[in-house]
PDB file of C-alpha atoms in Angstrom:
ATOM      1  CA  MET A  21      -1.681 -15.682  27.238  1.00 34.00           C
ATOM      2  CA  PRO A  22      -0.955 -19.033  26.050  1.00 36.00           C
ATOM      3  CA  ASP A  23      -3.887 -21.281  25.285  1.00 38.00           C
ATOM      4  CA  VAL A  24      -3.412 -24.962  26.243  1.00 38.00           C
ATOM      5  CA  LEU A  25      -6.199 -26.181  26.632  1.00 39.00           C
ATOM      6  CA  THR A  26      -7.974 -29.479  26.064  1.00 47.00           C
ATOM      7  CA  ASN A  27     -11.554 -30.913  24.682  1.00 51.00           C
ATOM      8  CA  GLU A  28     -12.082 -28.339  22.334  1.00 50.00           C
ATOM      9  CA  GLN A  29     -11.401 -25.276  24.325  1.00 80.00           C
ATOM     10  CA  THR A  30     -13.773 -26.410  26.766  1.00 94.00           C
ATOM     11  CA  LEU A  31     -11.478 -27.882  29.681  1.00 96.00           C
ATOM     12  CA  VAL A  32      -8.326 -26.630  31.532  1.00 97.00           C
ATOM     13  CA  THR A  33      -5.784 -28.933  33.307  1.00 96.00           C
ATOM     14  CA  LEU A  34      -4.768 -28.473  36.877  1.00 97.00           C
ATOM     15  CA  ASP A  35      -1.016 -27.331  35.791  1.00 97.00           C
ATOM     16  CA  TRP A  36      -2.762 -24.818  33.225  1.00 96.00           C
ATOM     17  CA  ALA A  37      -4.478 -23.717  35.983  1.00 97.00           C
ATOM     18  CA  SER A  38      -1.322 -23.512  38.529  1.00 97.00           C
ATOM     19  CA  GLU A  39      -0.073 -21.687  35.585  1.00 96.00           C
ATOM     20  CA  HIS A  40      -2.491 -18.667  35.447  1.00 96.00           C
ATOM     21  CA  LEU A  41      -3.847 -18.502  39.030  1.00 96.00           C
ATOM     22  CA  ASN A  42      -2.549 -14.734  38.677  1.00 93.00           C
ATOM     23  CA  ASP A  43      -3.972 -13.847  35.239  1.00 96.00           C
ATOM     24  CA  GLU A  44      -6.155 -10.428  35.766  1.00 94.00           C
ATOM     25  CA  ASP A  45      -7.931 -11.912  32.677  1.00 96.00           C
ATOM     26  CA  VAL A  46      -8.812 -15.143  34.322  1.00 97.00           C
ATOM     27  CA  ARG A  47     -10.884 -15.734  36.832  1.00 98.00           C
ATOM     28  CA  PHE A  48     -11.458 -19.111  38.815  1.00 98.00           C
ATOM     29  CA  VAL A  49     -14.892 -19.751  40.668  1.00 98.00           C
ATOM     30  CA  GLU A  50     -15.788 -22.474  42.911  1.00 98.00           C
ATOM     31  CA  ILE A  51     -19.157 -23.921  42.921  1.00 98.00           C
ATOM     32  CA  ASP A  52     -19.723 -26.732  45.589  1.00 96.00           C
ATOM     33  CA  VAL A  53     -22.546 -29.328  46.481  1.00 92.00           C
ATOM     34  CA  ASP A  54     -21.117 -28.873  50.130  1.00 92.00           C
ATOM     35  CA  THR A  55     -21.480 -25.217  50.386  1.00 90.00           C
ATOM     36  CA  GLN A  56     -18.886 -24.871  52.942  1.00 92.00           C
ATOM     37  CA  SER A  57     -16.341 -26.468  51.157  1.00 95.00           C
ATOM     38  CA  TYR A  58     -14.944 -22.946  49.621  1.00 97.00           C
ATOM     39  CA  ASP A  59     -14.734 -22.080  53.335  1.00 96.00           C
ATOM     40  CA  SER A  60     -12.484 -24.573  54.040  1.00 96.00           C
ATOM     41  CA  GLY A  61      -9.694 -23.936  51.615  1.00 97.00           C
ATOM     42  CA  HIS A  62      -9.879 -22.648  47.950  1.00 98.00           C
ATOM     43  CA  LEU A  63      -7.567 -22.231  44.831  1.00 98.00           C
ATOM     44  CA  PRO A  64      -5.707 -18.920  45.437  1.00 98.00           C
ATOM     45  CA  GLY A  65      -7.288 -15.768  44.380  1.00 97.00           C
ATOM     46  CA  ALA A  66     -10.834 -17.961  43.449  1.00 98.00           C
ATOM     47  CA  ILE A  67     -14.488 -16.792  44.721  1.00 98.00           C
ATOM     48  CA  GLY A  68     -16.997 -18.879  45.748  1.00 98.00           C
ATOM     49  CA  TRP A  69     -20.172 -19.189  44.469  1.00 98.00           C
ATOM     50  CA  ASN A  70     -23.429 -20.151  46.359  1.00 96.00           C
ATOM     51  CA  TRP A  71     -25.771 -22.415  44.265  1.00 95.00           C
ATOM     52  CA  LYS A  72     -28.505 -22.423  46.956  1.00 93.00           C
ATOM     53  CA  THR A  73     -28.332 -18.480  47.141  1.00 96.00           C
ATOM     54  CA  GLN A  74     -27.061 -16.971  44.191  1.00 96.00           C
ATOM     55  CA  LEU A  75     -27.540 -19.364  41.281  1.00 96.00           C
ATOM     56  CA  GLN A  76     -31.322 -19.625  41.768  1.00 95.00           C
ATOM     57  CA  ASP A  77     -34.039 -17.365  42.081  1.00 95.00           C
ATOM     58  CA  GLN A  78     -35.002 -17.101  45.987  1.00 91.00           C
ATOM     59  CA  LEU A  79     -38.674 -17.043  45.432  1.00 95.00           C
ATOM     60  CA  ARG A  80     -39.939 -18.400  42.345  1.00 94.00           C
ATOM     61  CA  ARG A  81     -38.615 -21.595  41.229  1.00 93.00           C
ATOM     62  CA  THR A  82     -36.427 -20.815  38.480  1.00 96.00           C
ATOM     63  CA  ILE A  83     -32.554 -19.999  37.570  1.00 97.00           C
ATOM     64  CA  ALA A  84     -31.100 -16.744  38.602  1.00 97.00           C
ATOM     65  CA  SER A  85     -32.485 -14.110  36.464  1.00 97.00           C
ATOM     66  CA  LYS A  86     -30.710 -12.246  34.225  1.00 97.00           C
ATOM     67  CA  GLU A  87     -30.537  -9.222  35.918  1.00 97.00           C
ATOM     68  CA  ASP A  88     -29.186 -10.738  39.259  1.00 97.00           C
ATOM     69  CA  PHE A  89     -26.413 -12.896  36.969  1.00 98.00           C
ATOM     70  CA  GLU A  90     -25.306 -10.061  35.746  1.00 97.00           C
ATOM     71  CA  GLN A  91     -24.889  -8.666  39.426  1.00 98.00           C
ATOM     72  CA  LEU A  92     -22.816 -11.985  40.479  1.00 98.00           C
ATOM     73  CA  LEU A  93     -20.745 -11.315  37.516  1.00 98.00           C
ATOM     74  CA  GLN A  94     -20.196  -7.673  37.994  1.00 98.00           C
ATOM     75  CA  GLU A  95     -19.120  -8.297  41.583  1.00 97.00           C
ATOM     76  CA  ALA A  96     -16.787 -10.742  41.178  1.00 97.00           C
ATOM     77  CA  GLY A  97     -14.666  -8.764  38.860  1.00 97.00           C
ATOM     78  CA  ILE A  98     -15.805 -10.112  35.889  1.00 98.00           C
ATOM     79  CA  ASP A  99     -15.865  -8.458  32.495  1.00 96.00           C
ATOM     80  CA  GLU A 100     -16.767  -9.725  28.984  1.00 95.00           C
ATOM     81  CA  ASP A 101     -13.206 -10.738  28.261  1.00 96.00           C
ATOM     82  CA  THR A 102     -12.618 -12.205  31.729  1.00 98.00           C
ATOM     83  CA  THR A 103     -11.977 -16.052  31.117  1.00 97.00           C
ATOM     84  CA  VAL A 104     -13.921 -18.102  33.714  1.00 98.00           C
ATOM     85  CA  VAL A 105     -13.027 -21.165  35.155  1.00 98.00           C
ATOM     86  CA  VAL A 106     -15.286 -22.803  37.457  1.00 98.00           C
ATOM     87  CA  TYR A 107     -14.585 -26.034  39.220  1.00 98.00           C
ATOM     88  CA  GLY A 108     -16.228 -27.769  42.107  1.00 97.00           C
ATOM     89  CA  ASP A 109     -16.471 -30.935  44.235  1.00 96.00           C
ATOM     90  CA  ASN A 110     -18.449 -34.131  43.424  1.00 94.00           C
ATOM     91  CA  ASN A 111     -16.560 -33.865  40.281  1.00 95.00           C
ATOM     92  CA  ASN A 112     -17.518 -30.863  39.186  1.00 97.00           C
ATOM     93  CA  TRP A 113     -21.483 -31.520  40.102  1.00 92.00           C
ATOM     94  CA  PHE A 114     -22.286 -27.602  40.484  1.00 95.00           C
ATOM     95  CA  ALA A 115     -19.720 -26.072  38.478  1.00 97.00           C
ATOM     96  CA  ALA A 116     -20.997 -27.560  35.497  1.00 98.00           C
ATOM     97  CA  TRP A 117     -24.466 -26.060  36.063  1.00 97.00           C
ATOM     98  CA  ALA A 118     -22.571 -22.604  36.810  1.00 98.00           C
ATOM     99  CA  TYR A 119     -21.067 -23.637  33.231  1.00 98.00           C
ATOM    100  CA  TRP A 120     -24.051 -23.921  31.539  1.00 98.00           C
ATOM    101  CA  LEU A 121     -25.727 -20.704  33.073  1.00 98.00           C
ATOM    102  CA  LEU A 122     -22.694 -18.441  31.942  1.00 98.00           C
ATOM    103  CA  LYS A 123     -23.398 -20.374  28.449  1.00 98.00           C
ATOM    104  CA  TYR A 124     -27.379 -19.583  28.828  1.00 98.00           C
ATOM    105  CA  TYR A 125     -26.734 -15.603  29.420  1.00 98.00           C
ATOM    106  CA  GLY A 126     -23.990 -15.515  26.804  1.00 97.00           C
ATOM    107  CA  HIS A 127     -20.699 -15.647  28.395  1.00 97.00           C
ATOM    108  CA  GLU A 128     -18.367 -17.427  25.914  1.00 95.00           C
ATOM    109  CA  LYS A 129     -15.136 -17.430  27.554  1.00 96.00           C
ATOM    110  CA  ALA A 130     -16.031 -20.218  30.203  1.00 97.00           C
ATOM    111  CA  LYS A 131     -14.353 -23.222  31.196  1.00 98.00           C
ATOM    112  CA  ILE A 132     -14.230 -26.052  33.418  1.00 98.00           C
ATOM    113  CA  LEU A 133     -11.434 -27.145  35.769  1.00 98.00           C
ATOM    114  CA  ASP A 134     -10.586 -30.966  34.306  1.00 98.00           C
ATOM    115  CA  GLY A 135     -10.907 -33.285  37.839  1.00 97.00           C
ATOM    116  CA  GLY A 136     -12.190 -29.858  39.871  1.00 97.00           C
ATOM    117  CA  ARG A 137     -12.008 -29.632  43.683  1.00 97.00           C
ATOM    118  CA  LYS A 138     -11.345 -33.648  43.869  1.00 96.00           C
ATOM    119  CA  LYS A 139      -8.135 -33.909  41.449  1.00 98.00           C
ATOM    120  CA  TRP A 140      -6.566 -30.284  43.017  1.00 98.00           C
ATOM    121  CA  VAL A 141      -6.555 -31.711  46.365  1.00 97.00           C
ATOM    122  CA  ALA A 142      -5.716 -35.187  45.730  1.00 97.00           C
ATOM    123  CA  GLU A 143      -2.367 -34.112  44.203  1.00 97.00           C
ATOM    124  CA  ASP A 144      -2.109 -31.663  47.192  1.00 97.00           C
ATOM    125  CA  ARG A 145      -1.916 -28.685  45.544  1.00 97.00           C
ATOM    126  CA  GLU A 146      -2.188 -25.105  47.297  1.00 97.00           C
ATOM    127  CA  LEU A 147      -5.532 -23.719  48.849  1.00 97.00           C
ATOM    128  CA  THR A 148      -6.128 -21.108  51.093  1.00 98.00           C
ATOM    129  CA  THR A 149      -8.645 -19.405  53.163  1.00 97.00           C
ATOM    130  CA  GLU A 150      -8.225 -16.214  51.941  1.00 97.00           C
ATOM    131  CA  VAL A 151     -10.956 -14.347  50.465  1.00 96.00           C
ATOM    132  CA  PRO A 152     -10.283 -12.264  47.752  1.00 96.00           C
ATOM    133  CA  GLU A 153     -11.537  -9.366  46.212  1.00 95.00           C
ATOM    134  CA  TYR A 154     -11.828  -7.624  42.878  1.00 97.00           C
ATOM    135  CA  GLU A 155     -13.008  -4.422  41.517  1.00 97.00           C
ATOM    136  CA  THR A 156     -16.873  -4.324  40.156  1.00 98.00           C
ATOM    137  CA  THR A 157     -17.326  -4.425  36.582  1.00 98.00           C
ATOM    138  CA  ASP A 158     -20.147  -2.866  34.519  1.00 97.00           C
ATOM    139  CA  TYR A 159     -20.757  -6.603  32.811  1.00 97.00           C
ATOM    140  CA  THR A 160     -23.813  -6.239  31.000  1.00 96.00           C
ATOM    141  CA  ILE A 161     -25.474  -9.576  29.684  1.00 97.00           C
ATOM    142  CA  ASP A 162     -26.510  -8.449  25.978  1.00 93.00           C
ATOM    143  CA  ASN A 163     -28.313 -12.125  24.680  1.00 92.00           C
ATOM    144  CA  VAL A 164     -29.662 -14.754  26.090  1.00 97.00           C
ATOM    145  CA  GLU A 165     -28.929 -18.248  24.754  1.00 98.00           C
ATOM    146  CA  SER A 166     -32.261 -19.946  24.888  1.00 97.00           C
ATOM    147  CA  GLN A 167     -31.531 -22.736  22.341  1.00 98.00           C
ATOM    148  CA  TYR A 168     -29.406 -24.206  26.010  1.00 98.00           C
ATOM    149  CA  ARG A 169     -32.677 -24.325  28.062  1.00 98.00           C
ATOM    150  CA  ALA A 170     -35.834 -26.918  27.634  1.00 98.00           C
ATOM    151  CA  PHE A 171     -38.980 -26.444  29.550  1.00 98.00           C
ATOM    152  CA  ARG A 172     -41.937 -29.149  29.969  1.00 97.00           C
ATOM    153  CA  ASN A 173     -43.707 -28.287  26.711  1.00 97.00           C
ATOM    154  CA  ASP A 174     -40.704 -28.828  24.890  1.00 96.00           C
ATOM    155  CA  VAL A 175     -40.455 -32.590  26.370  1.00 98.00           C
ATOM    156  CA  LYS A 176     -44.145 -33.457  26.098  1.00 97.00           C
ATOM    157  CA  GLU A 177     -44.353 -31.720  22.790  1.00 96.00           C
ATOM    158  CA  ASN A 178     -41.575 -34.192  21.209  1.00 97.00           C
ATOM    159  CA  LEU A 179     -42.126 -37.716  23.288  1.00 96.00           C
ATOM    160  CA  GLU A 180     -43.283 -39.356  19.969  1.00 94.00           C
ATOM    161  CA  SER A 181     -40.833 -37.914  17.468  1.00 96.00           C
ATOM    162  CA  ASP A 182     -37.995 -40.191  16.046  1.00 95.00           C
ATOM    163  CA  ASP A 183     -35.580 -37.525  16.359  1.00 96.00           C
ATOM    164  CA  PHE A 184     -35.889 -36.925  19.846  1.00 98.00           C
ATOM    165  CA  GLY A 185     -33.760 -38.190  22.561  1.00 98.00           C
ATOM    166  CA  LEU A 186     -34.329 -37.781  26.302  1.00 98.00           C
ATOM    167  CA  VAL A 187     -31.401 -38.475  28.573  1.00 98.00           C
ATOM    168  CA  ASP A 188     -32.012 -39.383  32.422  1.00 98.00           C
ATOM    169  CA  VAL A 189     -28.735 -38.978  33.873  1.00 98.00           C
ATOM    170  CA  ARG A 190     -29.873 -39.860  37.428  1.00 98.00           C
ATOM    171  CA  SER A 191     -29.362 -43.130  39.252  1.00 97.00           C
ATOM    172  CA  PRO A 192     -31.035 -46.606  38.130  1.00 98.00           C
ATOM    173  CA  GLU A 193     -32.939 -46.314  41.506  1.00 97.00           C
ATOM    174  CA  GLU A 194     -34.539 -42.912  40.779  1.00 97.00           C
ATOM    175  CA  PHE A 195     -35.419 -43.768  36.876  1.00 98.00           C
ATOM    176  CA  ASN A 196     -36.768 -46.892  37.644  1.00 97.00           C
ATOM    177  CA  GLY A 197     -39.105 -45.715  40.485  1.00 97.00           C
ATOM    178  CA  GLU A 198     -37.609 -47.240  43.451  1.00 96.00           C
ATOM    179  CA  ILE A 199     -37.135 -43.916  44.939  1.00 95.00           C
ATOM    180  CA  ILE A 200     -37.993 -40.763  44.679  1.00 93.00           C
ATOM    181  CA  ALA A 201     -34.875 -38.542  44.756  1.00 91.00           C
ATOM    182  CA  PRO A 202     -31.243 -39.512  46.803  1.00 89.00           C
ATOM    183  CA  LYS A 203     -31.332 -39.238  50.260  1.00 88.00           C
ATOM    184  CA  GLY A 204     -31.189 -36.361  52.520  1.00 85.00           C
ATOM    185  CA  VAL A 205     -32.140 -33.754  49.757  1.00 86.00           C
ATOM    186  CA  LYS A 206     -35.213 -31.445  50.261  1.00 84.00           C
ATOM    187  CA  GLU A 207     -36.681 -31.046  46.657  1.00 83.00           C
ATOM    188  CA  LEU A 208     -38.998 -33.841  45.937  1.00 88.00           C
ATOM    189  CA  SER A 209     -41.943 -35.209  43.596  1.00 93.00           C
ATOM    190  CA  LEU A 210     -44.907 -36.376  44.690  1.00 94.00           C
ATOM    191  CA  ARG A 211     -44.420 -39.364  41.893  1.00 96.00           C
ATOM    192  CA  ALA A 212     -41.368 -41.504  40.897  1.00 97.00           C
ATOM    193  CA  GLY A 213     -40.025 -42.952  37.920  1.00 98.00           C
ATOM    194  CA  HIS A 214     -39.059 -41.311  34.854  1.00 98.00           C
ATOM    195  CA  ILE A 215     -40.535 -39.526  31.357  1.00 98.00           C
ATOM    196  CA  PRO A 216     -41.540 -42.524  28.838  1.00 98.00           C
ATOM    197  CA  GLY A 217     -38.564 -43.235  26.099  1.00 97.00           C
ATOM    198  CA  ALA A 218     -36.026 -41.957  28.492  1.00 98.00           C
ATOM    199  CA  SER A 219     -32.413 -43.623  27.922  1.00 98.00           C
ATOM    200  CA  ASN A 220     -30.691 -43.680  31.610  1.00 98.00           C
ATOM    201  CA  ILE A 221     -27.309 -42.692  31.549  1.00 98.00           C
ATOM    202  CA  PRO A 222     -25.923 -41.725  35.131  1.00 98.00           C
ATOM    203  CA  TRP A 223     -23.978 -38.120  35.002  1.00 97.00           C
ATOM    204  CA  SER A 224     -21.105 -39.896  36.593  1.00 96.00           C
ATOM    205  CA  THR A 225     -20.622 -42.254  33.845  1.00 97.00           C
ATOM    206  CA  ALA A 226     -18.666 -39.612  31.893  1.00 98.00           C
ATOM    207  CA  VAL A 227     -16.069 -38.698  34.374  1.00 97.00           C
ATOM    208  CA  ASN A 228     -12.579 -40.892  35.419  1.00 97.00           C
ATOM    209  CA  GLU A 229     -12.054 -42.165  38.929  1.00 96.00           C
ATOM    210  CA  ASP A 230      -9.993 -38.899  39.399  1.00 96.00           C
ATOM    211  CA  GLY A 231     -12.995 -36.631  38.227  1.00 96.00           C
ATOM    212  CA  THR A 232     -11.443 -35.633  35.187  1.00 97.00           C
ATOM    213  CA  PHE A 233     -13.452 -36.425  32.013  1.00 97.00           C
ATOM    214  CA  LYS A 234     -13.474 -39.019  30.006  1.00 97.00           C
ATOM    215  CA  SER A 235     -12.083 -39.157  26.372  1.00 96.00           C
ATOM    216  CA  LYS A 236     -14.347 -37.988  23.566  1.00 96.00           C
ATOM    217  CA  GLU A 237     -14.242 -41.776  22.088  1.00 97.00           C
ATOM    218  CA  GLU A 238     -15.612 -43.268  25.146  1.00 98.00           C
ATOM    219  CA  LEU A 239     -17.852 -40.712  25.648  1.00 98.00           C
ATOM    220  CA  LYS A 240     -19.413 -41.201  22.056  1.00 98.00           C
ATOM    221  CA  GLU A 241     -19.649 -44.792  22.876  1.00 98.00           C
ATOM    222  CA  ILE A 242     -21.352 -44.194  25.827  1.00 98.00           C
ATOM    223  CA  TYR A 243     -24.362 -42.467  24.545  1.00 98.00           C
ATOM    224  CA  GLU A 244     -24.430 -43.517  21.082  1.00 98.00           C
ATOM    225  CA  GLN A 245     -25.235 -46.936  22.619  1.00 97.00           C
ATOM    226  CA  GLU A 246     -28.347 -45.808  24.650  1.00 97.00           C
ATOM    227  CA  GLY A 247     -29.479 -44.093  21.013  1.00 97.00           C
ATOM    228  CA  ILE A 248     -28.774 -40.890  22.041  1.00 98.00           C
ATOM    229  CA  THR A 249     -26.872 -39.626  18.588  1.00 98.00           C
ATOM    230  CA  PRO A 250     -25.959 -36.156  16.664  1.00 98.00           C
ATOM    231  CA  ASP A 251     -28.560 -36.301  14.706  1.00 98.00           C
ATOM    232  CA  LYS A 252     -31.372 -35.992  17.170  1.00 98.00           C
ATOM    233  CA  ASP A 253     -32.648 -33.125  19.373  1.00 98.00           C
ATOM    234  CA  ILE A 254     -31.739 -33.972  22.616  1.00 98.00           C
ATOM    235  CA  VAL A 255     -33.162 -33.107  26.069  1.00 98.00           C
ATOM    236  CA  ALA A 256     -30.931 -33.855  29.152  1.00 98.00           C
ATOM    237  CA  TYR A 257     -32.680 -34.262  32.806  1.00 98.00           C
ATOM    238  CA  CYS A 258     -32.145 -35.386  36.379  1.00 97.00           C
ATOM    239  CA  ARG A 259     -34.521 -33.886  39.509  1.00 96.00           C
ATOM    240  CA  ILE A 260     -33.329 -30.473  39.440  1.00 95.00           C
ATOM    241  CA  GLY A 261     -30.713 -29.533  36.586  1.00 95.00           C
ATOM    242  CA  GLU A 262     -27.856 -29.432  38.020  1.00 95.00           C
ATOM    243  CA  ARG A 263     -26.739 -33.440  37.364  1.00 97.00           C
ATOM    244  CA  SER A 264     -28.524 -32.786  33.784  1.00 98.00           C
ATOM    245  CA  ALA A 265     -25.953 -29.791  33.455  1.00 98.00           C
ATOM    246  CA  HIS A 266     -23.373 -31.774  33.450  1.00 98.00           C
ATOM    247  CA  THR A 267     -24.333 -33.883  30.922  1.00 98.00           C
ATOM    248  CA  TRP A 268     -25.528 -31.091  28.709  1.00 98.00           C
ATOM    249  CA  PHE A 269     -21.794 -29.952  29.092  1.00 98.00           C
ATOM    250  CA  VAL A 270     -20.373 -33.513  27.914  1.00 98.00           C
ATOM    251  CA  LEU A 271     -22.948 -33.717  24.708  1.00 98.00           C
ATOM    252  CA  ASN A 272     -22.509 -29.880  23.871  1.00 97.00           C
ATOM    253  CA  GLU A 273     -19.396 -28.764  24.399  1.00 97.00           C
ATOM    254  CA  LEU A 274     -17.172 -31.639  24.408  1.00 97.00           C
ATOM    255  CA  LEU A 275     -18.735 -34.129  22.083  1.00 97.00           C
ATOM    256  CA  GLU A 276     -20.462 -31.364  19.908  1.00 96.00           C
ATOM    257  CA  TYR A 277     -23.679 -32.162  19.451  1.00 98.00           C
ATOM    258  CA  PRO A 278     -25.880 -29.731  17.580  1.00 98.00           C
ATOM    259  CA  ASN A 279     -28.763 -29.378  19.086  1.00 98.00           C
ATOM    260  CA  VAL A 280     -28.451 -30.079  22.938  1.00 98.00           C
ATOM    261  CA  LYS A 281     -31.043 -28.416  25.914  1.00 98.00           C
ATOM    262  CA  ASN A 282     -30.818 -28.776  29.693  1.00 98.00           C
ATOM    263  CA  TYR A 283     -34.139 -29.266  31.269  1.00 98.00           C
ATOM    264  CA  ASP A 284     -33.984 -27.425  34.604  1.00 97.00           C
ATOM    265  CA  GLY A 285     -37.471 -28.095  35.615  1.00 97.00           C
ATOM    266  CA  SER A 286     -36.392 -31.813  35.746  1.00 98.00           C
ATOM    267  CA  TRP A 287     -38.616 -34.652  38.327  1.00 97.00           C
ATOM    268  CA  THR A 288     -39.317 -31.882  40.621  1.00 96.00           C
ATOM    269  CA  GLU A 289     -41.501 -30.547  37.753  1.00 97.00           C
ATOM    270  CA  TRP A 290     -42.821 -33.005  35.572  1.00 98.00           C
ATOM    271  CA  GLY A 291     -43.006 -35.700  38.918  1.00 97.00           C
ATOM    272  CA  ASN A 292     -45.616 -33.052  39.946  1.00 96.00           C
ATOM    273  CA  LEU A 293     -47.455 -32.239  36.945  1.00 97.00           C
ATOM    274  CA  ILE A 294     -51.132 -33.276  36.659  1.00 96.00           C
ATOM    275  CA  ASP A 295     -51.751 -36.272  34.396  1.00 95.00           C
ATOM    276  CA  ALA A 296     -48.115 -36.127  33.078  1.00 96.00           C
ATOM    277  CA  PRO A 297     -47.350 -39.686  31.388  1.00 97.00           C
ATOM    278  CA  ILE A 298     -44.650 -41.549  33.618  1.00 98.00           C
ATOM    279  CA  GLU A 299     -42.943 -44.587  33.251  1.00 97.00           C
ATOM    280  CA  ARG A 300     -40.952 -46.796  35.754  1.00 95.00           C
TER     281      ARG A 300
END
């Protein structure tokens, strides 16, 4: 199929999606903050993943295991040669998290639908409530790209390093310690504030009003003016790791920074650690 992609082969346009909805080697996957959105209408042929029950472990505080994620791909009819195009609501918030998981578990043929559900609906493009069924594959995850994930010690051990860049992608109110978390969420920490030395660059600054990503030049300016430059080892964090996965996508995939990690433990871990340093 023709490769009509944008931004270094990591994004597909809505027109590209419309042309390839029925391709056997392309699978569209919707992941929404509102887990009911998929049932109200989705792209024809798209399957839905629930971030609460399918993309994270149901017992431990961690991402879906290699085995569980492998099974998820198998049941979606995805094999090693399938191009997986993820999209969702809220400017591809959780879609970016699913993309990060795909890359973490070694699936290179992953893309994000630029503009996501918001732009698709705004342009009154075709939606369906029909849930497709695909033949189960024997997908095997052969390797884990551990360089894409940070843990608390990766952050703690580098706080004083000049070669380290820490991006807090939460709202200014969360960063400043005015609130612990956005209203209505369940995952909380005991303390408010931010990790010392972090730059506050909210994840949403990377997107336009229509949900598409800003240009490479605009993105470069946004991050570099806050000291987040490609010569540093960069770690992004938020509250539970989903908003920071969006920023990881921007830095690692769109701007092609050489060393970017997503700290999915994020503030719900750091804000609960005994004696961890905090700034407000």
